[in-house]
Structures are given as C-alpha cells and as structure tokens.
Amino acid sequence: MDTTQITDAPPPTDSPAPQARRKGPGRMGDKIFLGLSRGSGIFLLVIMAAIAIFLTYRAVLAINKDDGNFLTTFEWNTGIVPPKFGIAVLAFGTIVSSLIAMLIAVPVAVAIALFLTHYAPRRLRGPIAYVIDLLAAVPSIVYGLWGALILVPHLNGLFGWLNDYLGWTGLFAWDEGPARSLLTVSILLAIMILPIITNVSREVFGQVPQMHEEAALALGATRWEVIRMAVLPFGRSGVISASMLGLGRALGETMAVATVLSPDFDIHASLLNPGGGTFAQNIASKFSEADDFGRDALIASGLVLFVITLLVNGAARLIIARRKEYSGANA
Amino acid sequence: MKLQRKNRRALALGALAVSGALALTACGSDDTGSKGSDSSSSAATSNSSVKCDDAKGQLLADGSSAQKNAIDAWVKNFTQACSGVQVNYKGSGSGAGITAFTQGTVAFAGSDSALKPDEVTASKKVCSGGQGIDLPMVAGPISVAYNLSGVDNLVLDAPTIAKIFKGDITKWNDPAIVKLNPSAKLPDLKIQAYHRSDESGTTDNFTKYLKAAAPSEWTFSGGKAWQAKGGQSAQGSSGVAGGVKQTNGAIGYMELSYAKDGLNSVAIATGAATPVKASSDGATKAVAAAQVVGTGSDLSLKLDYTTKAEGAYPITLVTYEIVCDKGNKSATLPATKAFLRYIASTDGQGVLSGIDYAPIPDAIITKVRSTIEGLS
C-alpha cells in the first residue's frame, strides 16, 4: 500500500526534492548495472567457450596420432613411436578417489557443522570456526608434504587392520608396501575438502528459521528430532551445494596427489595397493619433460577432466532443483 | 559484531601471509641443497682462468633439472669473474628447455638426451643459416640405491636388476641375489622397487642401460616414461630417495647426489674384475667408452652400456648444452661463448666431481672446446 502511494503521488511533505534527485541517477545506474552484469555474463561464456575450443583443438591434434584407444588404453607413452596413451586409469582414479573422499568428508563435515550450530557452547563456536577457516587456507603442497611424511607411515596400522578383517573382499587386500594408494589419496583429499564443506554447511544450518525449531520443540521433539525434522531438510540443498564445491576441489587436486600417490598405469582391484593415478596428478608429473606432442596429449586428458567436472556440476544442479520444495523460499 | 568482523579480517590476512610464505618456500624443486655452493666456493679461487672477453648482459637458459646443481656452481664462479654477465638457468626439464630453445627464448638449453631429428628441423628456424647442436658437458652416475638393514655391500648385475624392477624377483633372498652375494645375510623380505612417476632423463638412461645390458629381460621400448607394471613410484629423484629411505627393503634408481643419508649404492657386476660402485670417476671412465655419433659439429654421444672396462660405471647419464652452430643471436653470442668456454675448461670440469657429477673425458671435451670456438 505504502509503496504505490509513494510512486503514484508523493506525500505532500518535504520528500519531493530527494525523490527527484533519486529518480534520475537511479535509472541511469540501473542501466549501467544491467549492462555490466549482462556483459560479465557474456564474458564468462566467451571465456568458457575459448577454453573449450583451445582444449578441443589441441586434443584432436594428439588423439589423431594415438596408436592406442584414447578411452581404454592402460598406458601413457607419448615419447615413443608410435605414441600410445589412454585415459582409462586416470578417469577411474580421479572418480574413485573423489567419491571415497566425499564418503568420508561429507558425514564428518555435516556432523561438525551441526555440532557448531546446535551443540557447542557459544564461546567455542567462534574459535573452532576460525580454525576450520585456517585449514581451508593451507596450500595443497603443504598437505602433500604432510601426507607423504606423516600420514603415509601412520596408515600402515589402518591398512593392516583392513587387510585382516576385510581383505577377503579383494577390495582391501594389502601386500604390506608403503601406504601410497588410492585410499591414502582419498583420505588426504577428504581432509582437504573438509573445511569448505563444513563452513558452507554451518552457514546453512545457521539460517534455519528459529520458528521451525521452536515449533518442533513445542511439539515435544528432542534436540536430535529437531535436527532431523527441521534442520536437515532445510539445509539439504545447501549441504549438497557445499559437497559439490568440495568435490570440485577433490577432482582437480594436483600436487597433494602427486606427492602422496605411487602412480602407475593399471587398475587394481584393491584400494590399498599402490597404483592408479588422477588426471591432474598425471599432467603435473608429465608436463615438464613432455615435448609438444606430449603436451597436446596431456591437454586431451585435461579436456576429459573438464567434461567430467561439467557433468558433475550439472548433476548437482539437477539434484538441487528437484529438492526445491525444501528450500528456504517456501518455508 | 563489528569488532568480530575486524578480527576475522586480521586473522584471514595473517593466514594468507603464513600460507603464502609456506607456498613460496615449498616451490623449490629437486635441489640437493648447499652442497654445490660449498665446493664451488673452494673452486672459486682458481677462477682467474675465466675469460670474459666482451661478454655482458643477461644470458637466459632453460632445461634439464639433472644438471641444475652443476650449472648453479658454474654460474657462481663465472659471474664472480665476469660481473657484467647475468646467467639465468631455469631447470624446468629437458622437454621444456628444448621447446624454449626452438622458440628462440633462450640462448642455450640443457637436455638429458640429444636433439631428435624433428627438433633439429625446428631449431633451423631460430638458428639462421645453422642448426641446433649437442655439446656434452656433464656426466652423472645414476645410483641404484637400496635400504636393507644389515646388508652393506650388495652386488647386482643387469639381468637381476631388470627382474627386480619388472617384478619377477620379489624377495630379497631370491636365489639370483644370493648367488651374487654369497656372504650377505639376505632376509626373507619383500622387495619394494621404486621408479620415477614423472617423465625423466634418469629413467630414460636407466632403462637404456637395462635394455642394452639385459636385452632378454628388459623388453620394453624405453623412453622417459616408466613402462614396466607394478612397483612403487615417486616424483623426482628426491621423491624416490625419500621413499627408499622410508621403507626397509626398498630399492630405487636416482642421481648419485641423492643416494646418501642411510642409502647404500649397489655395486654393479659389469664383467670387470671387481663390481663397480657408482662414483664420479667411474662415470667418466664409462663415458670414455662412448662414441661420438653426431654429424658435423654435433657431438651427441652413444654410450656403451655393456662396457667391461675396469672401474667404468655403466649406468651413466650425459647432459648436453644445446646451442646453434651458426646464427646465434649476436647480442648473447659473446656471453654464451664465454660461459660455455669456461664450463668446458679444465677448471670448469674440475668443479664437477666435488658435487657428485662427473667430468667429460679428455678426448671428448677437447672436441667440445674446439666446437665452442667455432660457434657464430
């Protein structure tokens, strides 16, 4: 009611002068802002297209000369004649290590976020949140060094235990080498993506309308029931978005993986034995000695990572869109 | 609220500074530390032999990281004598070095392997009227180092090494190893064979040796990428050395300067009277058995990996400096010639053995010197 009055017929008091002043530049500002934001949007699309075109062009150059099948060859040898390389092992390693990292990190991150928002004493919340922020700022090479020097020697116990009790599955068989396998990488990646998932989830859980929680409490819910019925459904799409941010980091992580993994071009049934590899790790370790052709081949593998990342983000958007009924807008 | 936000910003800034510093210090690559500078300062007394001529300006170079420490030592001595020249060698890898050279962005490149025919063709664009040539400057023994408590003097031959690295021999008390080491107490322990996960001239030379000396065992085609399946792998010589150090029962190959602090080098049974341990002297002797196969002023070498010469250590890597024989850029030619002249000189080559590299034998380095004088 009030707003229509202001625009249609300004109140007779002292407001006309400021109103006029606001009107002119306001429209101009709108136009500039529209132009700017539209321009930025188009600019982003142009950059993406340029990257895709560059990658595709170089990739096609390399794949045309590939003697093996680019998708199924278990080998990466660009220096020999004829060159033979394929991404099967890299795709497998990238996806498996990221998925396991997610399986470990997401539950822990959600638990920490819930603890911080609903259980922790108020004066603990700030410091813990700061520490998590700091963890997110540690560069990945530092995680890599920590992983290689401290995590790897200390994982022998866990690997031995897994081998003793779950070795019969084949998935956790271990032949007592240093623990530099895909599972080690997954654990390290889980630690690396934990802060970002925790922080975003914490923000989301902090946004849960007080009314919902109070309503649930009024109906006699326990604190856990409040979380289950009010907090988690409200935060679900936020947690999914946070997880996708983490997954993005895990998929593209380079130096930490290169430092910790003992890569080879084979797919092993066991997660504990050394071997495998990821796209980013392979690019980092092969790039400096590669000739022009070798670089094109690495770029071709980079293109595949680009596509996988796009697919993952697309899938995440679909999931979030389907869960719209839980979002805050309808609350 | 406001106060809190301010705190947060300060904290974030602090975190950024700390992590930034960490990131910067973490950037150093395969560097074996101060060893190079120690010995170069002792050699610096004799740098009166450096002839600067009219060299000045900045000399850019890039390439093999295997010779980075040698170049660093040389640069230190050279720039002490010729203060007008700044030599800037980035050890970003042989492939990157050759690419930079064929694009004309560096005066010379360092490489673990000689130019391939298509790279020579590419170099003709930069070297007007000439082409890129290889000058052997540094030899380096590649040590096969192991970590096995209680065993100090392990002897292995090429077929056994090949079988270990391709996974056919998996235990330290395998009959083949026992036969070569009758007096050693070899445990019933699994062998962890480490190779390089990145592409590397070290791998290239190591597998060339296996292919030449154990052709029936090592049937892979070779190259800078490791081809055998299985085993452990790590990034860079430093990564391999670190991995072998961490694991009892591990074995790996690396440049000699990394094979220390708890690592023992394998003595190779070459067919000579006594097995040969990796040493800079042994590497020079092995290079002496090499043949010059380059044509014209190109001096690329073909090493004899099966040499049985007394004391010659066969697993040896030679790094080349790559320059144009004709058509070097006139601005950097005097500085290039002066620097190469110094590193090929007796003094320059003398620096090498103190830092776990090996000088090029006389017969070959004499040819290198006369080629340098002819550069234009």
CSV table of N, CA, C and O in Angstrom, one decimal, chain B residues 29 56 103 157 174 276 305 310 315 366:
chain,number,residue,atom,x,y,z
B,29,SER,N,62.5,-27.0,-6.3
B,29,SER,CA,62.4,-28.4,-6.9
B,29,SER,C,63.5,-29.2,-6.4
B,29,SER,O,64.1,-29.0,-5.4
B,56,LYS,N,78.6,-9.5,-22.0
B,56,LYS,CA,77.9,-8.8,-21.0
B,56,LYS,C,76.4,-9.0,-21.2
B,56,LYS,O,76.0,-9.6,-22.2
B,103,GLN,N,61.9,-22.1,-29.7
B,103,GLN,CA,61.1,-20.9,-29.8
B,103,GLN,C,61.9,-19.6,-29.7
B,103,GLN,O,61.4,-18.5,-29.9
B,157,ASP,N,73.7,-57.7,-10.9
B,157,ASP,CA,74.1,-57.5,-12.3
B,157,ASP,C,72.8,-57.0,-13.1
B,157,ASP,O,71.7,-57.0,-12.5
B,174,ASP,N,66.0,-64.1,-2.9
B,174,ASP,CA,65.8,-64.8,-4.1
B,174,ASP,C,67.2,-65.5,-4.5
B,174,ASP,O,68.2,-64.8,-4.4
B,276,VAL,N,81.5,-52.6,-9.8
B,276,VAL,CA,81.7,-51.2,-9.7
B,276,VAL,C,80.6,-50.4,-9.0
B,276,VAL,O,79.4,-50.6,-9.3
B,305,TYR,N,76.7,-49.2,-22.9
B,305,TYR,CA,76.2,-49.6,-21.6
B,305,TYR,C,76.8,-51.0,-21.2
B,305,TYR,O,76.6,-51.4,-20.0
B,310,GLU,N,87.6,-51.8,-16.6
B,310,GLU,CA,87.9,-51.8,-15.2
B,310,GLU,C,87.4,-50.4,-14.6
B,310,GLU,O,87.8,-49.4,-15.1
B,315,ILE,N,75.9,-47.2,-15.6
B,315,ILE,CA,74.6,-46.5,-15.6
B,315,ILE,C,74.9,-45.0,-15.5
B,315,ILE,O,74.9,-44.5,-14.4
B,366,THR,N,87.9,-32.1,-25.5
B,366,THR,CA,88.7,-31.3,-26.4
B,366,THR,C,87.9,-31.0,-27.7
B,366,THR,O,88.0,-29.8,-28.2
